[in-house]
JSON list of C-alpha atoms and ligand atoms in Angstrom, two decimals:
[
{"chain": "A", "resi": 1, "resn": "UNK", "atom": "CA", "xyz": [-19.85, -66.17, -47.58]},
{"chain": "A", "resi": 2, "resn": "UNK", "atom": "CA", "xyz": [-20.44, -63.85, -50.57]},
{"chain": "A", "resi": 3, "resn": "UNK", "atom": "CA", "xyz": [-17.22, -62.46, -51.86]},
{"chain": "A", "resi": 4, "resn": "UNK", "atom": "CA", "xyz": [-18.37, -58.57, -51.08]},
{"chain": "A", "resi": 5, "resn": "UNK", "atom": "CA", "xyz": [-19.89, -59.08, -47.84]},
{"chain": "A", "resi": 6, "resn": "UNK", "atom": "CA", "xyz": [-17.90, -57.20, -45.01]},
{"chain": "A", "resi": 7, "resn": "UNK", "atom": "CA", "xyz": [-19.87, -59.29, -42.12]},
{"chain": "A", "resi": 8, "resn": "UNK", "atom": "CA", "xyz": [-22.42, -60.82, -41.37]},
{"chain": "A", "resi": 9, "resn": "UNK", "atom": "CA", "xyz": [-24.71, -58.79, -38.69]},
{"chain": "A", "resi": 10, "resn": "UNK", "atom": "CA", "xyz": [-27.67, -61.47, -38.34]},
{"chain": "A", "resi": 11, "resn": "UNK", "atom": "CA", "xyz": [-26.94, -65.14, -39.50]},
{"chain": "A", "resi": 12, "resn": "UNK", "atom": "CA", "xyz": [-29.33, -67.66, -40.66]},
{"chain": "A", "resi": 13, "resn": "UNK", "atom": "CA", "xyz": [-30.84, -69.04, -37.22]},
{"chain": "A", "resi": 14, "resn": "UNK", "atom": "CA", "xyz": [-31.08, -66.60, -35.41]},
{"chain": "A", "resi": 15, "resn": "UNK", "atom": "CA", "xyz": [-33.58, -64.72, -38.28]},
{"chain": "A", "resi": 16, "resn": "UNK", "atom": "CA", "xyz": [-35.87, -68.10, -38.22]},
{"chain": "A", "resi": 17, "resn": "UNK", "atom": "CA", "xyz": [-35.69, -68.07, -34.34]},
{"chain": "A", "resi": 18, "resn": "UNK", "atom": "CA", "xyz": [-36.67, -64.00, -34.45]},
{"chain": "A", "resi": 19, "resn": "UNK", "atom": "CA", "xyz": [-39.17, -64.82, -36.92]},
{"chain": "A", "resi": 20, "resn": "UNK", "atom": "CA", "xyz": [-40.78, -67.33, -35.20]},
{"chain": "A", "resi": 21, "resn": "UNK", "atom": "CA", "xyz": [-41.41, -65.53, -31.91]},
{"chain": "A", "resi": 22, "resn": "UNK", "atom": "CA", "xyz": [-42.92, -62.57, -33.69]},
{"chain": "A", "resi": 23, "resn": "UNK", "atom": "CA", "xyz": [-45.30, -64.95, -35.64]},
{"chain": "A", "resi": 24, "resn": "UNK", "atom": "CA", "xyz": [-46.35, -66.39, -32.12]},
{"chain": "A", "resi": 25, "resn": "UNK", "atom": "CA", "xyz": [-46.82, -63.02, -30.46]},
{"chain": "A", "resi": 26, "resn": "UNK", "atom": "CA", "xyz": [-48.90, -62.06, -33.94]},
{"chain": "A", "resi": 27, "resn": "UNK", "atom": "CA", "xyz": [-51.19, -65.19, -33.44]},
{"chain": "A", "resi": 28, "resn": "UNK", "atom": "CA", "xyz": [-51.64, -64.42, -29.49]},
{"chain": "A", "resi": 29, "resn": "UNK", "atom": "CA", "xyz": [-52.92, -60.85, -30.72]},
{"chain": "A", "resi": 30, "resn": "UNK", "atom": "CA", "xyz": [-54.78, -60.97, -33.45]},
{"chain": "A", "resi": 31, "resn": "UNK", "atom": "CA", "xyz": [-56.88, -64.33, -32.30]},
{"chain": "A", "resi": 32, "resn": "UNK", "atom": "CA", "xyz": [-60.42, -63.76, -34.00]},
{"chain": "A", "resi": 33, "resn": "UNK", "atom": "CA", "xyz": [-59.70, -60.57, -35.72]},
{"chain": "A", "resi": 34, "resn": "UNK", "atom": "CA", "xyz": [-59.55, -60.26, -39.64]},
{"chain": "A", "resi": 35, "resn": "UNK", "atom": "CA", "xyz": [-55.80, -60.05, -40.11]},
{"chain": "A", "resi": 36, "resn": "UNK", "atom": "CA", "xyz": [-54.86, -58.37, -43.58]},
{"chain": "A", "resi": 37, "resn": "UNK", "atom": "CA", "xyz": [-51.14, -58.57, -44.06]},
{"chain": "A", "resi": 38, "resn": "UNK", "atom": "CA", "xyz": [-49.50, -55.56, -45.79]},
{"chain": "A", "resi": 39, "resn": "UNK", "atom": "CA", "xyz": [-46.45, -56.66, -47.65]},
{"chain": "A", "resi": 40, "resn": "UNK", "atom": "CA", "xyz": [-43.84, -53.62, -48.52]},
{"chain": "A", "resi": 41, "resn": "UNK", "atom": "CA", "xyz": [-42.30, -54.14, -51.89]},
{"chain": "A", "resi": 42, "resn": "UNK", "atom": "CA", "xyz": [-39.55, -55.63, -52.60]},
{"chain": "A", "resi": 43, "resn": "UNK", "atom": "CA", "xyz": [-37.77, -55.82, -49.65]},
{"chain": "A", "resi": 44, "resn": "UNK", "atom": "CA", "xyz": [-40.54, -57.09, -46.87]},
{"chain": "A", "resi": 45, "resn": "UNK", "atom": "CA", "xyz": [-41.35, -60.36, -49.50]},
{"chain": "A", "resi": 46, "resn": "UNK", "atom": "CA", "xyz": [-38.45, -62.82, -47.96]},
{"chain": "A", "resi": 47, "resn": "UNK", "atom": "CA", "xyz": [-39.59, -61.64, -44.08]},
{"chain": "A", "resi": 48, "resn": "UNK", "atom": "CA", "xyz": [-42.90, -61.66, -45.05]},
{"chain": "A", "resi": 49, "resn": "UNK", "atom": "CA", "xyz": [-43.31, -64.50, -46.47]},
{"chain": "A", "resi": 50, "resn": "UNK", "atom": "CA", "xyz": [-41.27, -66.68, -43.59]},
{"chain": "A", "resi": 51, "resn": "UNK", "atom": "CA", "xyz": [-43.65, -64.61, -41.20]},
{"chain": "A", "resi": 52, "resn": "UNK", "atom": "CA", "xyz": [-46.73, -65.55, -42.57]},
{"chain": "A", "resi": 53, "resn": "UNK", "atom": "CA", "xyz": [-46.00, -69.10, -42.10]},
{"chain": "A", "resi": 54, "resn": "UNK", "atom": "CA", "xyz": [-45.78, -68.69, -38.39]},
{"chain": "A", "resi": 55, "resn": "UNK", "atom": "CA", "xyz": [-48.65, -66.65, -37.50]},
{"chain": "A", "resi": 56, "resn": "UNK", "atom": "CA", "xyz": [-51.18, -69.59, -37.35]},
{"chain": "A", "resi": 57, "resn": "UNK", "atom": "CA", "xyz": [-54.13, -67.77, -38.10]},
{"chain": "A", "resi": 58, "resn": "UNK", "atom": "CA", "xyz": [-56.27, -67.43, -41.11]},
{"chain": "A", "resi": 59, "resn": "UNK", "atom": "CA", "xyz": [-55.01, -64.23, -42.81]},
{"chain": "A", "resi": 60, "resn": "UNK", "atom": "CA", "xyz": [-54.91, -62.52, -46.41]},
{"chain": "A", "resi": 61, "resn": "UNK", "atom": "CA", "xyz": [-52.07, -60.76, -47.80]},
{"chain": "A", "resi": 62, "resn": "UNK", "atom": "CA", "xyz": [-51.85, -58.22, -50.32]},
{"chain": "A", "resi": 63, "resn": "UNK", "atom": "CA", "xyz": [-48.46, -55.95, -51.34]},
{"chain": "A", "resi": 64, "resn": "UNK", "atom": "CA", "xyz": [-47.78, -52.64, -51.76]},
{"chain": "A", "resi": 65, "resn": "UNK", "atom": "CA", "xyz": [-44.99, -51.13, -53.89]},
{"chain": "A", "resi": 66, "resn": "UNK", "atom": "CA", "xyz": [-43.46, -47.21, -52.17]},
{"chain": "A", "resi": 67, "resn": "UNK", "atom": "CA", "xyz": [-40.48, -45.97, -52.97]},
{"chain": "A", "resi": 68, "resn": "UNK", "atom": "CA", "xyz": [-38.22, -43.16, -51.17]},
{"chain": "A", "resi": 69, "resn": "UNK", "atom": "CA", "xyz": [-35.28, -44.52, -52.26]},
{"chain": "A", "resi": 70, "resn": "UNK", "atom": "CA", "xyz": [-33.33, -44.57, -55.97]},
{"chain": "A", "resi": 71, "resn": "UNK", "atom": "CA", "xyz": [-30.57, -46.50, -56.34]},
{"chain": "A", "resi": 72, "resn": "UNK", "atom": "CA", "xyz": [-28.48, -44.90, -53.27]},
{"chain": "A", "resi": 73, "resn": "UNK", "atom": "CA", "xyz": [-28.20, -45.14, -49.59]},
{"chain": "A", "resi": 74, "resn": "UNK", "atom": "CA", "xyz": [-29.60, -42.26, -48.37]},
{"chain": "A", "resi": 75, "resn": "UNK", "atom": "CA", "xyz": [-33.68, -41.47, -47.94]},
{"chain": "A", "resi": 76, "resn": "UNK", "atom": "CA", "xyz": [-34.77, -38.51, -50.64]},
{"chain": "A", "resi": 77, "resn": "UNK", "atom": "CA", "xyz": [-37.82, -37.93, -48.43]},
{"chain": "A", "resi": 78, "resn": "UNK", "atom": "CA", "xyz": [-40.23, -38.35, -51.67]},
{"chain": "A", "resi": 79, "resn": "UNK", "atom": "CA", "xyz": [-42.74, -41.00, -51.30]},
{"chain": "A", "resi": 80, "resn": "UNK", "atom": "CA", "xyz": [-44.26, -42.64, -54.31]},
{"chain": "A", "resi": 81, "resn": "UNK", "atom": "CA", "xyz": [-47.39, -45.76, -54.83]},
{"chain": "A", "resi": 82, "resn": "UNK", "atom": "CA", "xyz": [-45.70, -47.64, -57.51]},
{"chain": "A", "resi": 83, "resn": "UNK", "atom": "CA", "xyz": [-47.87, -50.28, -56.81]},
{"chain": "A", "resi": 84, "resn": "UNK", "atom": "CA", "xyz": [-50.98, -50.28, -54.62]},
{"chain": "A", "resi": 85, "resn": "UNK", "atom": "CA", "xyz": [-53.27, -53.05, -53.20]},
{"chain": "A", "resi": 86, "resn": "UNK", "atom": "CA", "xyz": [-55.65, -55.13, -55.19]},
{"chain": "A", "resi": 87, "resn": "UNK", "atom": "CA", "xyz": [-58.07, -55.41, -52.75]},
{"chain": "A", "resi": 88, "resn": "UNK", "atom": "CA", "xyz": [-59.96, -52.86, -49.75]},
{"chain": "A", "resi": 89, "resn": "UNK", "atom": "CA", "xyz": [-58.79, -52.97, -46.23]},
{"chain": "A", "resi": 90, "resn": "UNK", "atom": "CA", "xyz": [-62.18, -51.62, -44.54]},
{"chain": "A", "resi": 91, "resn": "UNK", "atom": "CA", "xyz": [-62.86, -53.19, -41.25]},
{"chain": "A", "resi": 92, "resn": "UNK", "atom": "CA", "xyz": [-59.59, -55.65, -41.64]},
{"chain": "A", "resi": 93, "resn": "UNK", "atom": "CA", "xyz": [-56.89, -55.53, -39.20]},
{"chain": "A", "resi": 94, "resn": "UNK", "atom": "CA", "xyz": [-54.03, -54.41, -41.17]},
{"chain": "A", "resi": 95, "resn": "UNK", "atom": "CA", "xyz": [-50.55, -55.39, -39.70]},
{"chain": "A", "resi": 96, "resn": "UNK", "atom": "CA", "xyz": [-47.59, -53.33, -42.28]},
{"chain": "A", "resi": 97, "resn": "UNK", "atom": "CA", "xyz": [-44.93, -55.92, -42.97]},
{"chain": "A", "resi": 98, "resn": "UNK", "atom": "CA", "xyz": [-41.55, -54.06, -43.36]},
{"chain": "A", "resi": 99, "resn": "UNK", "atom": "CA", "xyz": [-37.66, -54.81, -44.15]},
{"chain": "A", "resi": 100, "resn": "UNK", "atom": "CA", "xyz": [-36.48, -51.55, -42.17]},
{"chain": "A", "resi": 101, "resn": "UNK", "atom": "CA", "xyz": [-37.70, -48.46, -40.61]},
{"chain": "A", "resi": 102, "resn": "UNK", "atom": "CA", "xyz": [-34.90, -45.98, -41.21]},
{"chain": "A", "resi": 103, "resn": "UNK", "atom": "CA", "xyz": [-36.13, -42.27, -41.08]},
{"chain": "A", "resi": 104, "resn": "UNK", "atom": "CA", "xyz": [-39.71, -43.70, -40.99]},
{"chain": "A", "resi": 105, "resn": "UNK", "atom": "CA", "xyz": [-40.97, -41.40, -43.84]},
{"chain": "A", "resi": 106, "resn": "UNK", "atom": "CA", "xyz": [-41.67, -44.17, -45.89]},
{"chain": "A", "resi": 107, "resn": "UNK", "atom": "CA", "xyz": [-43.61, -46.26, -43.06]},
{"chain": "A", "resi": 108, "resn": "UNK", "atom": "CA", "xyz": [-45.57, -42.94, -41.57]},
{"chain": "A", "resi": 109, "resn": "UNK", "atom": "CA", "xyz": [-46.58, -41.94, -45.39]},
{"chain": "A", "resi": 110, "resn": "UNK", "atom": "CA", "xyz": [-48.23, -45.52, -45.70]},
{"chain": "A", "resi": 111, "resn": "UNK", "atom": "CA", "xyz": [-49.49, -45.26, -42.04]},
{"chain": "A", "resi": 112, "resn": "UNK", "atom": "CA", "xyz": [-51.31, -42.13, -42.92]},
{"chain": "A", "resi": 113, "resn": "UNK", "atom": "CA", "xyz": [-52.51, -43.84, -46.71]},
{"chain": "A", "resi": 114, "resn": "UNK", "atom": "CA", "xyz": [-54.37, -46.76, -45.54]},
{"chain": "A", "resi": 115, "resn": "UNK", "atom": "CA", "xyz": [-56.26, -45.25, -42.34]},
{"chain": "A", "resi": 116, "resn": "UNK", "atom": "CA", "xyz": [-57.95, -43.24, -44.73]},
{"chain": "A", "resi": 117, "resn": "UNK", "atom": "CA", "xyz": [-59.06, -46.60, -45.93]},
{"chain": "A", "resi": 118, "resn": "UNK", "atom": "CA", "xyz": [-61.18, -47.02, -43.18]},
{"chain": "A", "resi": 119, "resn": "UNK", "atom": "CA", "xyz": [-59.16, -49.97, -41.63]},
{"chain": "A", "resi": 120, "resn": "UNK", "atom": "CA", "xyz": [-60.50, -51.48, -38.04]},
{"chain": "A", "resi": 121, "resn": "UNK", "atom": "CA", "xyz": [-56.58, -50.77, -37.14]},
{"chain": "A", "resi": 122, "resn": "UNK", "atom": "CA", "xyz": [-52.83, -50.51, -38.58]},
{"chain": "A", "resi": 123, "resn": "UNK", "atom": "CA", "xyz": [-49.53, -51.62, -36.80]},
{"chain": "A", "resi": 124, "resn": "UNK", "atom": "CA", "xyz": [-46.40, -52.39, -38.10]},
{"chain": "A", "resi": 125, "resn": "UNK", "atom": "CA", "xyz": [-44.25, -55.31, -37.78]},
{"chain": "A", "resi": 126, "resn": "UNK", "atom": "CA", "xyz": [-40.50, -54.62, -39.29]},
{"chain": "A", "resi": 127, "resn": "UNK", "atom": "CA", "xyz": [-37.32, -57.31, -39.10]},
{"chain": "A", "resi": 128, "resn": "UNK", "atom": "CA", "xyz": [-34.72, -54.28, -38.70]},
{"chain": "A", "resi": 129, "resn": "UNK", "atom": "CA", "xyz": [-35.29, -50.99, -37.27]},
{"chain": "A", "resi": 130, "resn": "UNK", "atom": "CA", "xyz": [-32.25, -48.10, -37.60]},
{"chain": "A", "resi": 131, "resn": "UNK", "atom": "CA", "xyz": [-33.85, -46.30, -34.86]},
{"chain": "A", "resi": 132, "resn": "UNK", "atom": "CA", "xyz": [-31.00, -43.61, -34.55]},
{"chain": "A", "resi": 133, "resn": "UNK", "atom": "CA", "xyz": [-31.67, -42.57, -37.50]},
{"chain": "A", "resi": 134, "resn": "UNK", "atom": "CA", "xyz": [-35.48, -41.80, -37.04]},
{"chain": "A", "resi": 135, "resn": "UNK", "atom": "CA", "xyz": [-37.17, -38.67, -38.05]},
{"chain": "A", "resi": 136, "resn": "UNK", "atom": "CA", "xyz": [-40.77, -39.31, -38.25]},
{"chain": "A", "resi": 137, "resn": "UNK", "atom": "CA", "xyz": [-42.77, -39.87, -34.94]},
{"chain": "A", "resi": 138, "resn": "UNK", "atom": "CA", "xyz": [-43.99, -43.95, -35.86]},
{"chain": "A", "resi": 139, "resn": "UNK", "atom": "CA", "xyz": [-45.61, -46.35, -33.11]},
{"chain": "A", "resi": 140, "resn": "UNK", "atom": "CA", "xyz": [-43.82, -49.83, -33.87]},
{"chain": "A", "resi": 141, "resn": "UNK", "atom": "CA", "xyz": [-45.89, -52.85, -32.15]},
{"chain": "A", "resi": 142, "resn": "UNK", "atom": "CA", "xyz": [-43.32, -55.66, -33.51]},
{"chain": "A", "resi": 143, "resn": "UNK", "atom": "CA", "xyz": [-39.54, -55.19, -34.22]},
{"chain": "A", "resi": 144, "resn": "UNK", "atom": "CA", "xyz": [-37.02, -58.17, -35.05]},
{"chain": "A", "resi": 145, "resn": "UNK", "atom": "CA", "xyz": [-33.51, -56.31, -34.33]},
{"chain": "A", "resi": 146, "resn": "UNK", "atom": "CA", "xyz": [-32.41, -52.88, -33.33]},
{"chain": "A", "resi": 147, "resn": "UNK", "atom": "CA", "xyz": [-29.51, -52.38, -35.94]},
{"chain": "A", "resi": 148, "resn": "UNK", "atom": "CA", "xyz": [-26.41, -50.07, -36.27]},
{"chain": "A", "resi": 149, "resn": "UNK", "atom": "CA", "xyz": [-26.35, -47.04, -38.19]},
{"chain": "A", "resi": 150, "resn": "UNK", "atom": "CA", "xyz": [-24.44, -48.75, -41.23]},
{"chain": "A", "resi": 151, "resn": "UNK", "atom": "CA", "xyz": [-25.99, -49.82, -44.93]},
{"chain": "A", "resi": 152, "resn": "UNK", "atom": "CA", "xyz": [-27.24, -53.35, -44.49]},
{"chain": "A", "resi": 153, "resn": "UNK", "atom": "CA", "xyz": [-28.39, -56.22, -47.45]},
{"chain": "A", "resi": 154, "resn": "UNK", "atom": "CA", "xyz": [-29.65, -59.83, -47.56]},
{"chain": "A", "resi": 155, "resn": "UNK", "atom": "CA", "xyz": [-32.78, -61.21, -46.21]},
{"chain": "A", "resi": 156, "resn": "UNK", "atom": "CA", "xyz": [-34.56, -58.88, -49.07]},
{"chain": "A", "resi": 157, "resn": "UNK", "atom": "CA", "xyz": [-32.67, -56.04, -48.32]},
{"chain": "A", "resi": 158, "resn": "UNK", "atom": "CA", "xyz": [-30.70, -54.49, -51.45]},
{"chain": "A", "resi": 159, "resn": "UNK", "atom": "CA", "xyz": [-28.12, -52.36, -52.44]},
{"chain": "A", "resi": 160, "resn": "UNK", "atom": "CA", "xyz": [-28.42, -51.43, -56.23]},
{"chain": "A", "resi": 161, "resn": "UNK", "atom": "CA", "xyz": [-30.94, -53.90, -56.66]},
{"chain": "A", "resi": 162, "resn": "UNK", "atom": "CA", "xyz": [-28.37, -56.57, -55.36]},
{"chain": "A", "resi": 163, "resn": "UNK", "atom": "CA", "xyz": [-27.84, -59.09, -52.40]},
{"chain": "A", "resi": 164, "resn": "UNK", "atom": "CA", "xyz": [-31.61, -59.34, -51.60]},
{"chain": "A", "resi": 165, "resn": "UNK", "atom": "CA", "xyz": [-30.97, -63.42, -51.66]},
{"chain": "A", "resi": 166, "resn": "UNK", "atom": "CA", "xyz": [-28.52, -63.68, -49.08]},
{"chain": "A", "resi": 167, "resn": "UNK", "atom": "CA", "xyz": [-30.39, -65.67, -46.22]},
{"chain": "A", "resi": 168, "resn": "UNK", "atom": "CA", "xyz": [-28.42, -63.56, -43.87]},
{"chain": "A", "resi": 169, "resn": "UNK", "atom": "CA", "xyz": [-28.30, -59.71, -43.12]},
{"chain": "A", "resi": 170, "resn": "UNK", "atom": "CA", "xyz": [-24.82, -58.39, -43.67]},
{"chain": "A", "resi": 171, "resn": "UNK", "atom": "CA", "xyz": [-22.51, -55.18, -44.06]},
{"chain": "A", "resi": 172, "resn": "UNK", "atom": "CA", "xyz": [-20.91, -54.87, -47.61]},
{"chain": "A", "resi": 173, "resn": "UNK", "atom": "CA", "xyz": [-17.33, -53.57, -48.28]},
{"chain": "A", "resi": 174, "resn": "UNK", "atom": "CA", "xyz": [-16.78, -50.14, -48.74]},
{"chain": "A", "resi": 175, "resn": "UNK", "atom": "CA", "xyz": [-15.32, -50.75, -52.07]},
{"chain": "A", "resi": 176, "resn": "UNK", "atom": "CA", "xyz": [-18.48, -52.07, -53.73]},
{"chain": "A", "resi": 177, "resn": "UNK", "atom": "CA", "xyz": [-20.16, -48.51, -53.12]},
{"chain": "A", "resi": 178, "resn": "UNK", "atom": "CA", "xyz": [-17.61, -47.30, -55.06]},
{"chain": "A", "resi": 179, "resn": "UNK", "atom": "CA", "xyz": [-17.73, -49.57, -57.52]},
{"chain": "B", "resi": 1, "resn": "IMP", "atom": "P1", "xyz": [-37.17, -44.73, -44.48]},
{"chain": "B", "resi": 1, "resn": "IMP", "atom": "O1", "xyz": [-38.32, -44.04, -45.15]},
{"chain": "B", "resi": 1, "resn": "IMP", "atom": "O2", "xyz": [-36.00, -43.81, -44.32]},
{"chain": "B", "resi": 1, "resn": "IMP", "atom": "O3", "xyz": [-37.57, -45.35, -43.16]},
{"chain": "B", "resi": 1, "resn": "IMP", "atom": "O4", "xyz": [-36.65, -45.83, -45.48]},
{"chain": "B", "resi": 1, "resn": "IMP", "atom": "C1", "xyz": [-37.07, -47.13, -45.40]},
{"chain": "B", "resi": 1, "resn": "IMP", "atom": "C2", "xyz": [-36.69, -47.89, -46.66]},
{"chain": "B", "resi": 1, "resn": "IMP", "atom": "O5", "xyz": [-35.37, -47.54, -47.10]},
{"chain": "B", "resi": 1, "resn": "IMP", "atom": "C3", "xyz": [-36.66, -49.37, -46.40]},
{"chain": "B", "resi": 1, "resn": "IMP", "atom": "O6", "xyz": [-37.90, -49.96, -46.68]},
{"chain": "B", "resi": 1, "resn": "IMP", "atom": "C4", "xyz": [-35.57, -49.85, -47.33]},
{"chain": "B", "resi": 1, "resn": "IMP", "atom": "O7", "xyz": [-36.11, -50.15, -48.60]},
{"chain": "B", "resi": 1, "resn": "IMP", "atom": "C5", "xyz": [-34.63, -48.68, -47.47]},
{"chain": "B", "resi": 1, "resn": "IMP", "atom": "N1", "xyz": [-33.46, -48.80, -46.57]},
{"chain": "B", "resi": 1, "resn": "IMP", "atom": "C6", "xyz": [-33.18, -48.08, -45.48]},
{"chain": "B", "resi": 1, "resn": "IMP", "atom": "N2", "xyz": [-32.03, -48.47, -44.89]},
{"chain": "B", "resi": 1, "resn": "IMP", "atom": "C7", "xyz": [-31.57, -49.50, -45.64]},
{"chain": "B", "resi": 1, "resn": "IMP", "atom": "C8", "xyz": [-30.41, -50.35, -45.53]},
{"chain": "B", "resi": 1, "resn": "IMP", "atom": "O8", "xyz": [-29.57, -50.27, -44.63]},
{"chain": "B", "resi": 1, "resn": "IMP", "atom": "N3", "xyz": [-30.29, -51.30, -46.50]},
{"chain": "B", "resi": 1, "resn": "IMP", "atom": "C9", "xyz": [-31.19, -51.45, -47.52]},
{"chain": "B", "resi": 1, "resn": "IMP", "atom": "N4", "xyz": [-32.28, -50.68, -47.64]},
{"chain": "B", "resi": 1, "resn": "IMP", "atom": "C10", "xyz": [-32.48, -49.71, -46.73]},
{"chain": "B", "resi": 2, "resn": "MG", "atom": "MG1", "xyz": [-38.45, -51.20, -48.22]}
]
């Protein structure tokens, strides 16, 4: 185990098992529909891209870059497009691929962006949702884990940038906040 992990909240197996039974409820639903996957940068690319490989389904996937976060663990509730997508979304079925919903203000933001789009529909599929801690009023159609109120890292997830490798999704110590 990492030397500044605290514990481990979600281990290895049990995120492929997760992952695989969202990517077989994804391919029940969106069976002859033009599925256009929505990747959230950085955090959604290590879900996202075990996700994809269980939804059997033709698909296309394109990434977004949003950021309501610096380098600190609370939301500042000011959403920027660092990067947006490459290609139009009109008429596709556009399923959001997120790390975690927290307050939501990130995910309701993009909700909001990409119907103006003209999209045949938008849901959201997310790996960890913080749901105590919601603010905004967001319709979630797939969610891996409901998870604690705490800081988590690994499985994309940072902190500072950090940890996003770790297969697993883990606490940190309190000490390495404080650095
Ligand atoms: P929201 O707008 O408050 O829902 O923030 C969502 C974004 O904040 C996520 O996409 C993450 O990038 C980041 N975030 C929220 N909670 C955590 C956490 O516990 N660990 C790492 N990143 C987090
Ligand atoms: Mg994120």
């Amino acid at each position: 185990m990492n030397k500044d992990i605290k514990k481990i909240l979600i281990g290895e197996e049990e995120l492929k098992a997760k992952v695989a039974e969202l990517g077989a409820k994804i391919t029940e639903d969106y069976r002859d529909k033009d599925l256009f996957i929505v990747c959230v940068l950085k955090g959604a690319v290590v879900f996202a891209s075990d996700l994809i490989r269980e939804i059997k389904l033709p698909l296309e996937i394109d990434f977004m870059a949003i950021s309501s976060y610096g380098n600190n663990t609370k939301t500042s509730g000011v959403v920027r497009i660092l990067k947006d997508l490459n290609m139009g979304i009109e008429d596709k079925h556009v399923l959001i691929v997120e790390d975690i919903i927290d307050s939501g203000l990130t995910l309701a933001y993009l909700v909001e962006n990409l119907r103006t789009r003209h999209p045949a529909s938008v849901e959201i599929c997310t790996i960890l949702d913080k749901k105590e801690r919601r603010v905004a009023d967001l319709d979630i159609k797939y969610t891996g884990f409901v998870v604690p109120d705490e800081f988590v890292v690994g499985y994309g997830l940072d902190y500072a940038e950090k940890y996003r490798n770790l297969p697993y999704i883990a606490v940190l110590k309190e000490e390495v906040y404080k650095g």
